[in-house]
Coordinates of C-alpha atoms in Angstrom, one line a residue:
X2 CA 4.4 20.9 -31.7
X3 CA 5.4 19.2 -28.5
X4 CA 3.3 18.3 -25.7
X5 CA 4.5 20.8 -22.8
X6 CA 4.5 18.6 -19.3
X7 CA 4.9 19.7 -15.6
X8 CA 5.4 17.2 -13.3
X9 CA 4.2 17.9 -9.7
X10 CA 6.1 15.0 -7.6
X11 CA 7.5 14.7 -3.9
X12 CA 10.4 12.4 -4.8
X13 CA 13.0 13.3 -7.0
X14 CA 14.3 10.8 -9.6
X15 CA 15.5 7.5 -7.6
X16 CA 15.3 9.4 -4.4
X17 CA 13.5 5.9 -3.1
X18 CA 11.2 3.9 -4.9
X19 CA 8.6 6.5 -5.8
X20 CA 11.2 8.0 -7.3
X21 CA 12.3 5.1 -9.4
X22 CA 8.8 5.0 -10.6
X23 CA 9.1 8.9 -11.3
X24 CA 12.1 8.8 -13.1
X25 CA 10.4 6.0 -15.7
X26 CA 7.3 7.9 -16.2
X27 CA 9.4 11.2 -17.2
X28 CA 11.5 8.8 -19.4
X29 CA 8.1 7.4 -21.1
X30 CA 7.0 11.4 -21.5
X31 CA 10.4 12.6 -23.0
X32 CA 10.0 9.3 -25.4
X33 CA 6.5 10.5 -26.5
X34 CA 8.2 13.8 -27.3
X35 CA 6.6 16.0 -24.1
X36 CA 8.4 18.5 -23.4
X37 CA 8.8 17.9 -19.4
X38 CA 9.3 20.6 -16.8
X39 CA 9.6 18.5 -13.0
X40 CA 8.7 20.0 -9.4
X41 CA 9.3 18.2 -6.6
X42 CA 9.3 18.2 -2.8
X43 CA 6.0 19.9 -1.0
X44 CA 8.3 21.7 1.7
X45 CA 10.5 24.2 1.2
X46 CA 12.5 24.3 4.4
X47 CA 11.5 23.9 8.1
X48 CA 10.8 27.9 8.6
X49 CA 8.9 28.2 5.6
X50 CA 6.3 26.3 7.2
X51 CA 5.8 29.1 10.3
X52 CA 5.4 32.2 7.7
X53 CA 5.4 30.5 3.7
X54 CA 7.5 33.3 2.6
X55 CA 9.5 30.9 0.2
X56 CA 6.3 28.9 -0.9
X57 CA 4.4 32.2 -1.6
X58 CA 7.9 32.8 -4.1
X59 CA 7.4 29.8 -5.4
X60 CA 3.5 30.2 -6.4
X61 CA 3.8 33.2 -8.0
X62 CA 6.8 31.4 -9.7
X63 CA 4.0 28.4 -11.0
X64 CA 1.7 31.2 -12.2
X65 CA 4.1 33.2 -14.4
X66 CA 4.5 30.4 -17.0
X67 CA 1.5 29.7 -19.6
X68 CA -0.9 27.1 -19.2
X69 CA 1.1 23.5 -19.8
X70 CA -1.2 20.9 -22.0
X71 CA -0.6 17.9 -19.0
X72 CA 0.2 18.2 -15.4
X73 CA 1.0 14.9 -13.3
X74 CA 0.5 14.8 -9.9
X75 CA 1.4 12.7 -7.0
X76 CA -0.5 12.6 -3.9
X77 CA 2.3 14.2 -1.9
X78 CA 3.0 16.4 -5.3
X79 CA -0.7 18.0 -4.8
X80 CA 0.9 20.5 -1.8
X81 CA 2.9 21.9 -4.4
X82 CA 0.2 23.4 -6.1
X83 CA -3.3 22.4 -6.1
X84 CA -4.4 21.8 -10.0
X85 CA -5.5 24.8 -12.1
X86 CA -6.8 25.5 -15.1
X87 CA -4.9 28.4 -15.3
X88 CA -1.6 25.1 -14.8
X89 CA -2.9 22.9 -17.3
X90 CA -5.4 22.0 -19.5
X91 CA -5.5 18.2 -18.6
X92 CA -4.8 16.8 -14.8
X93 CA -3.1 13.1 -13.9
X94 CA -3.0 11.9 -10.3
X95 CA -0.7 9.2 -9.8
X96 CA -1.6 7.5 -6.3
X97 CA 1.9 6.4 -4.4
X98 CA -0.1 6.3 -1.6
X99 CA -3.2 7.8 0.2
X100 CA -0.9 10.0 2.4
X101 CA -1.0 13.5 0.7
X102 CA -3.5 15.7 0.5
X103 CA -7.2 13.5 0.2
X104 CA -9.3 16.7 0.4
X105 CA -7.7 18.7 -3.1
X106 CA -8.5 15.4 -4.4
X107 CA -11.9 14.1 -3.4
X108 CA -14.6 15.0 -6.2
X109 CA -12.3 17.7 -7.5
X110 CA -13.5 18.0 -11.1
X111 CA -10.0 19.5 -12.2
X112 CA -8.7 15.9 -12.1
X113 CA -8.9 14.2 -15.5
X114 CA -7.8 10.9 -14.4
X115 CA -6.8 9.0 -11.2
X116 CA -3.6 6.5 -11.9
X117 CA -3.3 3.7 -9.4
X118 CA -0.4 1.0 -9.2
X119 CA -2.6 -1.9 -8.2
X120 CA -6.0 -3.0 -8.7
X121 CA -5.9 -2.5 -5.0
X122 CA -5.7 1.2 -5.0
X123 CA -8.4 1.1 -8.1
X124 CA -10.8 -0.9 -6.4
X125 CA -10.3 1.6 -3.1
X126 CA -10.0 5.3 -5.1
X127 CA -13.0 4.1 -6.9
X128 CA -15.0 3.4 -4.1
X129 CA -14.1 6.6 -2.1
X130 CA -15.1 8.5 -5.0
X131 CA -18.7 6.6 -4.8
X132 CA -19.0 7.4 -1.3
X133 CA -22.6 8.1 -1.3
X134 CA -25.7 10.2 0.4
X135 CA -28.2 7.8 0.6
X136 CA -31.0 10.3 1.5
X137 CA -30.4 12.8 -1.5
X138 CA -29.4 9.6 -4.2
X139 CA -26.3 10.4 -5.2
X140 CA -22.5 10.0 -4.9
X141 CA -19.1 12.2 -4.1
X142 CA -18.0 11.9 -7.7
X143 CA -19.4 8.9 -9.9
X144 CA -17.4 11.2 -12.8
X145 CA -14.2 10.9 -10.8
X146 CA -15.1 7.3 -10.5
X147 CA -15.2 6.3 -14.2
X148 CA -11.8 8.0 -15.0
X149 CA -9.7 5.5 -12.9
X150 CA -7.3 3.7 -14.6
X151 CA -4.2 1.1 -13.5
X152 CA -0.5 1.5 -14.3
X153 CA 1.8 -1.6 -13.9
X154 CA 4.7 -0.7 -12.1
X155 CA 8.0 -1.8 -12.7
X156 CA 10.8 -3.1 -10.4
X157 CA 14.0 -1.5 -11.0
X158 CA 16.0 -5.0 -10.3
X159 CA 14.4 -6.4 -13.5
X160 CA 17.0 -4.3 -14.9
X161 CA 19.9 -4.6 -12.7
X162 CA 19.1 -8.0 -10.8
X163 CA 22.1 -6.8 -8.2
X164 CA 19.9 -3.9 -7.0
X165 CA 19.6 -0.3 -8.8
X166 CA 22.6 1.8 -8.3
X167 CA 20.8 4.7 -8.4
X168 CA 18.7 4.4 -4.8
X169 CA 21.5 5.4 -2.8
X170 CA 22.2 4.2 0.7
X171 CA 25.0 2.6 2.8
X172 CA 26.5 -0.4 2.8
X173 CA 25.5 -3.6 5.3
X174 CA 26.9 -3.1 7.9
X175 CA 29.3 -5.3 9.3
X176 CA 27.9 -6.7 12.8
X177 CA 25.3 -8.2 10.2
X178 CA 27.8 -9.9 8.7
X179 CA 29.0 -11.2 12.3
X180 CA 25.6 -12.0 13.1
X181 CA 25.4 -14.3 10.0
X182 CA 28.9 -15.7 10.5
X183 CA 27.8 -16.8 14.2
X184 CA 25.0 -19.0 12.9
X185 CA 22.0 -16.4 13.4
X186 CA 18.8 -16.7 12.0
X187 CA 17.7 -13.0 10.2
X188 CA 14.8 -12.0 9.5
X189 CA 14.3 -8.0 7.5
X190 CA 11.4 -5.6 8.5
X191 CA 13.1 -2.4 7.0
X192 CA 10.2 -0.2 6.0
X193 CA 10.5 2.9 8.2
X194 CA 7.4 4.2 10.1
X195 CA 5.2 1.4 8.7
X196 CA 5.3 -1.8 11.4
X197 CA 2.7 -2.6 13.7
X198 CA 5.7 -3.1 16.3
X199 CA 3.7 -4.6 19.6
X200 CA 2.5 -7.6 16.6
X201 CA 6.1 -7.9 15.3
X202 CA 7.8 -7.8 18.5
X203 CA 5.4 -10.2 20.0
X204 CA 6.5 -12.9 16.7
X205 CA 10.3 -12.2 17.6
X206 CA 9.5 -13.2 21.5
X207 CA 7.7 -16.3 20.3
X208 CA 10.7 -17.3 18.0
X209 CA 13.2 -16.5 20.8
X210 CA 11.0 -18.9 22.6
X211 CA 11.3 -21.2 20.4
X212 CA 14.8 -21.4 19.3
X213 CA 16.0 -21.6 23.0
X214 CA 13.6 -24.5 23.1
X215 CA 15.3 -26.3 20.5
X216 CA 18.9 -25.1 21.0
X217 CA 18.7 -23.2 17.8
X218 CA 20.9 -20.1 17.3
X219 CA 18.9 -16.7 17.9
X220 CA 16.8 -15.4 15.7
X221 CA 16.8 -11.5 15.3
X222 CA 14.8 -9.5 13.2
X223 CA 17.0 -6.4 11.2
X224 CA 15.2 -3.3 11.1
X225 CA 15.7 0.7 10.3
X226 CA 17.8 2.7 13.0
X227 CA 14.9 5.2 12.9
X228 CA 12.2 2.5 14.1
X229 CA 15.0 1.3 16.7
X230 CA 15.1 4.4 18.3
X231 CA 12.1 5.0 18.4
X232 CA 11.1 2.2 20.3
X233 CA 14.0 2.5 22.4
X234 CA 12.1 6.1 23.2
X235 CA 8.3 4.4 23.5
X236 CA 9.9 2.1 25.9
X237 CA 11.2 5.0 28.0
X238 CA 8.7 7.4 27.6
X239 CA 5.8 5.7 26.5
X240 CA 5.8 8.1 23.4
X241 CA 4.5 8.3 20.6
X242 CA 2.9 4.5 21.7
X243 CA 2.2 3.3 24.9
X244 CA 5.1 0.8 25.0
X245 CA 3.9 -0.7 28.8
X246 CA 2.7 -4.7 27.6
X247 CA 5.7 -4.6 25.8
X248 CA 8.6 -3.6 28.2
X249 CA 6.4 -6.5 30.6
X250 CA 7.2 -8.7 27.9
X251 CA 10.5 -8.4 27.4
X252 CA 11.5 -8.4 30.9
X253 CA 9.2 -11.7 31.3
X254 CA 11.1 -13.2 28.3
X255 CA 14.7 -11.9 30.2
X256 CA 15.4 -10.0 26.7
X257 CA 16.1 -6.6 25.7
X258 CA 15.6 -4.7 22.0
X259 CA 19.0 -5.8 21.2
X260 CA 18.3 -9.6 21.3
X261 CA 15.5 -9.3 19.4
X262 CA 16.2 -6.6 16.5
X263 CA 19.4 -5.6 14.4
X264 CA 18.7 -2.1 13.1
X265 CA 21.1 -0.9 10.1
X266 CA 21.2 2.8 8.0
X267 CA 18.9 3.2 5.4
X268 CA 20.9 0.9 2.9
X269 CA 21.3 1.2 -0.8
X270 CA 19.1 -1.7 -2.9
X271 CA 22.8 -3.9 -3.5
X272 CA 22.8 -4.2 0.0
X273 CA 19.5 -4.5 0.5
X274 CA 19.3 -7.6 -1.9
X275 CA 22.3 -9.1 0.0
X276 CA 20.5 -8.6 3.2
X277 CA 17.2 -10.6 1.0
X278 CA 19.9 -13.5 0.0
X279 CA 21.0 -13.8 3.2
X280 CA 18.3 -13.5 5.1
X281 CA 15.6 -16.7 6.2
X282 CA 12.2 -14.5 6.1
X283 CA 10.6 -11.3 6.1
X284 CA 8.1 -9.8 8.4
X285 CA 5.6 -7.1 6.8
X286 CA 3.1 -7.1 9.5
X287 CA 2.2 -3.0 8.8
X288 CA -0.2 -0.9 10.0
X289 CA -0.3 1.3 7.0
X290 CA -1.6 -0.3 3.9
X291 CA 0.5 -1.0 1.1
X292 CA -0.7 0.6 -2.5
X293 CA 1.8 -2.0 -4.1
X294 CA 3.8 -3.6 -2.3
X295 CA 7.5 -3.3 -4.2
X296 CA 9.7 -4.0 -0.7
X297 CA 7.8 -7.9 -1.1
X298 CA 8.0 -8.8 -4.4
X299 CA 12.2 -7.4 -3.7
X300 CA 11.7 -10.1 -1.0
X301 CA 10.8 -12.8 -2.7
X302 CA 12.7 -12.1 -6.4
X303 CA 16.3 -12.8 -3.8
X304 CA 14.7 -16.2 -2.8
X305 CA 13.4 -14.7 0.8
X306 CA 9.6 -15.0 1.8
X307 CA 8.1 -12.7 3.8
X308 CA 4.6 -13.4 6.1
X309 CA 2.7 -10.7 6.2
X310 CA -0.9 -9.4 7.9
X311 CA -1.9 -8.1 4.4
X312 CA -2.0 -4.9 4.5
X313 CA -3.0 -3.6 1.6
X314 CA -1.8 -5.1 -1.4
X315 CA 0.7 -7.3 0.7
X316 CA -2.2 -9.6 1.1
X317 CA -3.2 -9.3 -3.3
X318 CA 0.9 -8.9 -4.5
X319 CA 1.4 -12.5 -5.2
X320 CA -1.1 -15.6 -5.6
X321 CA -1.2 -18.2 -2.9
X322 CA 1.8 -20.3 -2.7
X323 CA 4.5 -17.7 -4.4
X324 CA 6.6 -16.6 -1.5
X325 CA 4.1 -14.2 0.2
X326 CA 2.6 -15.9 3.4
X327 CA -0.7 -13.6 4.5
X328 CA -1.7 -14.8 7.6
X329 CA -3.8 -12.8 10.6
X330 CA -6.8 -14.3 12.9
X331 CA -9.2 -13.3 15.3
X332 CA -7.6 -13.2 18.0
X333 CA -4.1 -11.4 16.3
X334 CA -7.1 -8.6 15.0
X335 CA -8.1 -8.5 19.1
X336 CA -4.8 -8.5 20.6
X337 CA -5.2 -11.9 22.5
X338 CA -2.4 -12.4 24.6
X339 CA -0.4 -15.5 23.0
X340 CA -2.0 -14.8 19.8
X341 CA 1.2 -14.5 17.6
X342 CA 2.8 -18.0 19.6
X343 CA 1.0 -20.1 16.6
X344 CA 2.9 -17.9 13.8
X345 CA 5.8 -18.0 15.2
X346 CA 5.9 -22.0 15.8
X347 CA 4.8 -22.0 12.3
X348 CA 8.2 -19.1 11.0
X349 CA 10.2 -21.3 13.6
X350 CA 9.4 -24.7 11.7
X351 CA 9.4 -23.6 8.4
X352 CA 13.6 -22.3 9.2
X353 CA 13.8 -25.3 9.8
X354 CA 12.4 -27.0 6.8
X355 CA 12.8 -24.3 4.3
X356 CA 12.6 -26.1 0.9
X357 CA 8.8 -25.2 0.3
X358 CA 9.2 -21.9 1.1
X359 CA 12.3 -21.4 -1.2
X360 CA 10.5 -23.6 -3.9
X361 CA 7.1 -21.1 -3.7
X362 CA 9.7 -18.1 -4.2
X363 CA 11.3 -19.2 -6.6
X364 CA 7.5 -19.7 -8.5
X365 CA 7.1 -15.9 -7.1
X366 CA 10.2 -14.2 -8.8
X367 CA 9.4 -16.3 -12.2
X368 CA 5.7 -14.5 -12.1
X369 CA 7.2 -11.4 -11.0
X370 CA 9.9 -11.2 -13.7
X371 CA 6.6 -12.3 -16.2
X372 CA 4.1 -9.4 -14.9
X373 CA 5.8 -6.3 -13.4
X374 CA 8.2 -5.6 -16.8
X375 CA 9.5 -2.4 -18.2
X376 CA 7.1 -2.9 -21.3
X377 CA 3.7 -3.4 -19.2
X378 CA 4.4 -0.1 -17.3
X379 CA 4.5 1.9 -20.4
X380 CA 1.9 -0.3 -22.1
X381 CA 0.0 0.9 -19.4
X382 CA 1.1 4.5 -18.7
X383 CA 0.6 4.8 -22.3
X384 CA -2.6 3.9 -22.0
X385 CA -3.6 6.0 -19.2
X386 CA -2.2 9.3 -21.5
X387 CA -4.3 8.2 -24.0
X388 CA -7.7 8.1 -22.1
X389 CA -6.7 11.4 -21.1
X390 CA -7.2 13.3 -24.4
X391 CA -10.1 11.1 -24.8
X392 CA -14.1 12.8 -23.9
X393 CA -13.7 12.8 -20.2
X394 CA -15.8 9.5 -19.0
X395 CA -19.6 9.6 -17.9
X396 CA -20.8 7.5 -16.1
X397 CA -23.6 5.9 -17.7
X398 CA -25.9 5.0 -15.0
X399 CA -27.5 6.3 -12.2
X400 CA -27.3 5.9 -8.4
X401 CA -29.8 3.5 -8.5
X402 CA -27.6 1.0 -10.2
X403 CA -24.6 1.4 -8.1
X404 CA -24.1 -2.3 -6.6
X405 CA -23.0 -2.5 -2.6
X406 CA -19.8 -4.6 -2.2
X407 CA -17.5 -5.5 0.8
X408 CA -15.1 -2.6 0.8
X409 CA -11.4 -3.3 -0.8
X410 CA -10.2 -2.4 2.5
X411 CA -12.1 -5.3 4.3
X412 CA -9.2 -7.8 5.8
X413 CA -11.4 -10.3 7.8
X414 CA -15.3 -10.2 8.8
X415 CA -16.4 -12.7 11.9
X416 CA -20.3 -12.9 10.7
X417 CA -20.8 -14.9 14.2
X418 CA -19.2 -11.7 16.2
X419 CA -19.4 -9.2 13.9
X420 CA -16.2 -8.2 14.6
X421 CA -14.0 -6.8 11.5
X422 CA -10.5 -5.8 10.7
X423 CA -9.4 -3.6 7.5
X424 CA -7.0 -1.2 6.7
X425 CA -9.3 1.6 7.6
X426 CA -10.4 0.3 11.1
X427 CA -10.7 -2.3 13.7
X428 CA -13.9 -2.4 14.9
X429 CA -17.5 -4.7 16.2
X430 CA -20.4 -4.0 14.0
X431 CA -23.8 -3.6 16.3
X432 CA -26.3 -6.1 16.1
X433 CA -28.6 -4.2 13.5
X434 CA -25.6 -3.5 11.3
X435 CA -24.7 -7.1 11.6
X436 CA -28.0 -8.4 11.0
X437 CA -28.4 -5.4 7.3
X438 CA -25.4 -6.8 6.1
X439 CA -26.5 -10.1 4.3
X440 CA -29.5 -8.6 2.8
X441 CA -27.7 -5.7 1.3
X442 CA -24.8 -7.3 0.0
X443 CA -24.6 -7.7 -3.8
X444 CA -27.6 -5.6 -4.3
X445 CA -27.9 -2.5 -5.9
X446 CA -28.3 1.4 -4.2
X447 CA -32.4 0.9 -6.0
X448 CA -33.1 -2.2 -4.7
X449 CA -32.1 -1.2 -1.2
X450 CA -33.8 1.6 -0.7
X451 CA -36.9 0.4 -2.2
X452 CA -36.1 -2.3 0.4
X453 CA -37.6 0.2 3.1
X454 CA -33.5 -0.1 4.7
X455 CA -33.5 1.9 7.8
X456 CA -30.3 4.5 6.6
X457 CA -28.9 4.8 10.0
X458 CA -27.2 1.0 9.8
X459 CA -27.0 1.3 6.9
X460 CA -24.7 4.6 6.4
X461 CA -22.8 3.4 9.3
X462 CA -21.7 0.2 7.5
X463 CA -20.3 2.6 4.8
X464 CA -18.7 5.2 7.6
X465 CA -16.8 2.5 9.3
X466 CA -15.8 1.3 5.4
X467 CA -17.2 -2.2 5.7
X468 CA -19.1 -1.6 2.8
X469 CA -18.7 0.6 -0.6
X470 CA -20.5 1.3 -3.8
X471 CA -19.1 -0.2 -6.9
X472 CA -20.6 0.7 -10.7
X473 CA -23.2 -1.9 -11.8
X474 CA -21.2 -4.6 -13.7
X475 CA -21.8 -3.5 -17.3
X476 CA -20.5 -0.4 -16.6
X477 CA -17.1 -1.1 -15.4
X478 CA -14.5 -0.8 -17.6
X479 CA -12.0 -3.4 -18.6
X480 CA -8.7 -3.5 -16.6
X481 CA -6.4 -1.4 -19.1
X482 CA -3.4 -3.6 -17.6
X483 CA -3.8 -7.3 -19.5
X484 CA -2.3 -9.8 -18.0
X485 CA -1.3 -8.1 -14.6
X486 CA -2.5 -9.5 -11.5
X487 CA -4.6 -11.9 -13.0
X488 CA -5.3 -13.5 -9.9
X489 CA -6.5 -10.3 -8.2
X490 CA -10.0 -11.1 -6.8
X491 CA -12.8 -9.9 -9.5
X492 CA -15.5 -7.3 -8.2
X493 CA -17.7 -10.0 -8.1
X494 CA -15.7 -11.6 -5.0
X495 CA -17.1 -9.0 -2.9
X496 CA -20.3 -9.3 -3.7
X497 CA -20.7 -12.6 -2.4
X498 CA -22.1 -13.2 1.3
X499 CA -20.0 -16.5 1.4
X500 CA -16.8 -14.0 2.1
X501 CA -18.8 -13.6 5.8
X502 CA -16.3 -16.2 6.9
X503 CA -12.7 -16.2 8.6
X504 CA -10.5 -16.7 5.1
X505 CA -7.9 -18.2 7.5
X506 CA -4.0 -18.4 6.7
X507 CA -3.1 -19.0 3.5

């Protein structure tokens, strides 16, 4: 008898690249012999969110069919139906992202396993679920906790190196064709809704800087129609972001959004990889974090490098010196006026000395085309279905023997300021936070509280995710992907006080 599936996913099959990654985990399931039913999109239509007559329809619709033996979520997939019992008998969350839904999700005990695509995202769901209450000893869901596992995702141009027909999209356009053919320098930032725009455009001033220093041809950054206008409105409006420092600076610099950005359609991955060939660098300076960071790794597999504030797995995609340049200071984290100038010398010289650059990409896409292959991901998703009809995981240890880390999300720590950035928060610890940190660090949850810690410091060093528990070291389970991201920092690395230190460029 076959294995009856329902998939419970936002994107449809090579919709984007959630999709992509969609479309291969229903081919893995139909291989295996499920029997696959799919659902996707979490709205129905834009009235159906004033009265849900059409979701209501669709419910009862859920409800009417027998219990299936799996159902897979995504995060976004969880508003189609939260997971049931009276759905399935087993319960997969595959994490995209953190967007959808964190409350159905957070110590629900109707999930059987969390899937992450990076040991990123692990390292992060894991510590969520470990959130704990230091005055009653426990955690959210150390259960939860110990059913994590890590899938390797694939890239869909390891198949079809020109780009994946599939992802639909338009053609490049032809003034960036003109703009090459008239000796212009481009740069690609096309990931909608994503950019930390006052840090990119303050890069794109500096290079315009620089290139009319040196008589060089202009440098122009080609970005998403949708983030063009919507600038273009923040400008004018000072909507949805206060857009004042930045109109200042453009009029200072004699420049308008046109000099400094090219935006295009949302373009199919052919002409996205053309763009990539064509194109001297990348900028993924983000302010939401990446779970795995595919737009990158595309980057670097066409020979383009891309600097990046690390957001997420940006800054854990790639190993030093493979194409991926992470670089974000003090005074970039503060908004220092000037703070971007040194960057930009830095993007500016290395256009003009590219050699290095295209040497440590072309050491990138060989590791790429080694790690992120058709064969890991179903190793690994195999895996992950596997565990699943194994004896749901305990724990094995107490609260006591939970060890405090750094969180995942940690970017930088200033121990002489305390000042911190991560992809939770910006923020400046107080002195008696700052002062708890070195003595807790590396210790476990027993040791601390027999420590006579005063909780207030030390619950906010949790709430404003500096810290986060992790299970004791003989408890945590291998990584179920061998061989992937073996240069991902161990658990250990956050133990260690010595990270109190400003990692620098790299």
């Amino acid at each position: 008898m076959s294995t009856r599936t329902r998939l419970y996913l936002e994107a449809e099959p090579f919709q984007n690249a959630s999709g992509a990654l969609n479309a291969w985990m229903e081919e893995e399931l139909r291989a295996l012999g499920h029997d696959v039913e799919r659902f996707n999109h979490h709205y129905v239509n834009a009235g159906d969110s004033g009265i849900p007559v059409a979701t209501a329809r669709r419910v009862l619709a859920l409800h009417s069919r027998p219990a299936a033996d799996l159902a897979i979520y995504c995060d976004l997939g969880l508003g189609i139906r939260a997971p049931s019992r009276e759905l399935a008998r087993r319960t997969l969350l595959l994490f995209h992202g953190f967007h959808g839904h964190p409350a159905t999700w957070l110590g629900n005990p109707l999930i059987d396993l969390y899937a992450t695509l990076s040991p990123y995202v692990h390292d992060t769901v894991t510590s969520l679920l470990l959130t704990p209450d230091w005055s009653g000893r426990r955690c959210l869901d150390p259960r939860g906790a110990a059913n994590v596992g890590t899938l390797v995702p694939t890239l869909p141009c390891l198949e079809a190196p020109e780009g994946e027909g599939r992802l639909r999209g338009s053609e490049l356009p032809r003034d960036v064709q003109e703009a090459l053919e008239r000796g212009e320098a481009l740069g690609h930032a096309i990931q909608p809704g994503k950019a930390d725009w006052p840090a990119v455009c303050a890069l794109l001033l500096g290079l315009r800087a620089q290139a009319r220093e040196h008589g060089h041809p202009p440098v122009r950054l080609v970005v998403a129609a949708q983030d063009f206008a919507l600038l273009q409105h923040a400008l004018r409006f000072g909507f949805p972001f206060p857009a004042h420092a930045l109109a200042q600076a453009l009029q200072a610099a004699d420049a308008t959004l046109e000099d400094l950005l090219l935006p295009v359609p949302h373009l199919s991955q052919p002409a996205l990889f053309r763009l990539f060939r064509e194109a001297r660098f990348g900028l993924s300076y983000n302010v939401t974090p990446e779970p795995f960071g595919m737009y990158v790794l595309e980057s670097v597999l066409n020979g383009c490098p891309v600097y990046t504030n690390g957001s997420g797995n940006n800054r854990h995609a790639l190993p030093t010196g493979h194409g991926i340049v992470v670089h974000e200071t003090g005074a970039m984290a503060a908004g220092t006026p000037d703070a971007y100038a040194s960057l930009a010398a830095r993007i500016f010289q290395d256009l003009l000395a590219p050699a290095p650059l295209k040497e440590a990409c072309q050491r990138g896409a060989a590791l790429i085309r080694r790690t992120f292959t058709r064969a890991a991901f179903s190793s690994s998703f195999r895996a992950c279905l596997s565990r699943l009809e194994s004896d749901a995981a305990r724990p094995g240890w107490t609260f006591e023997d939970a060890v405090v880390r750094l969180s995942p999300s940690v970017r930088r720590l200033d121990a002489a300021s305390g000042r911190f950035r991560s992809d939770y928060r910006d923020d400046q610890l107080s002195e008696e936070e700052q002062a708890l940190l070195p003595r807790v660090l590396g210790r476990s949850a027993g040791e601390v509280l027999r420590g006579d810690t005063r909780l207030a410091p030390l619950e906010a060093l949790f709430d404003k995710g500096v810290l986060a528990l992790a299970p004791p070291e003989a408890a945590r389970p291998p990584r179920p992907s061998v061989g992937a991201w073996a240069w991902y920092p161990p658990d250990s690395a956050f133990l260690e006080p010595s990270l109190l230190r400003d990692p620098g460029p790299r």
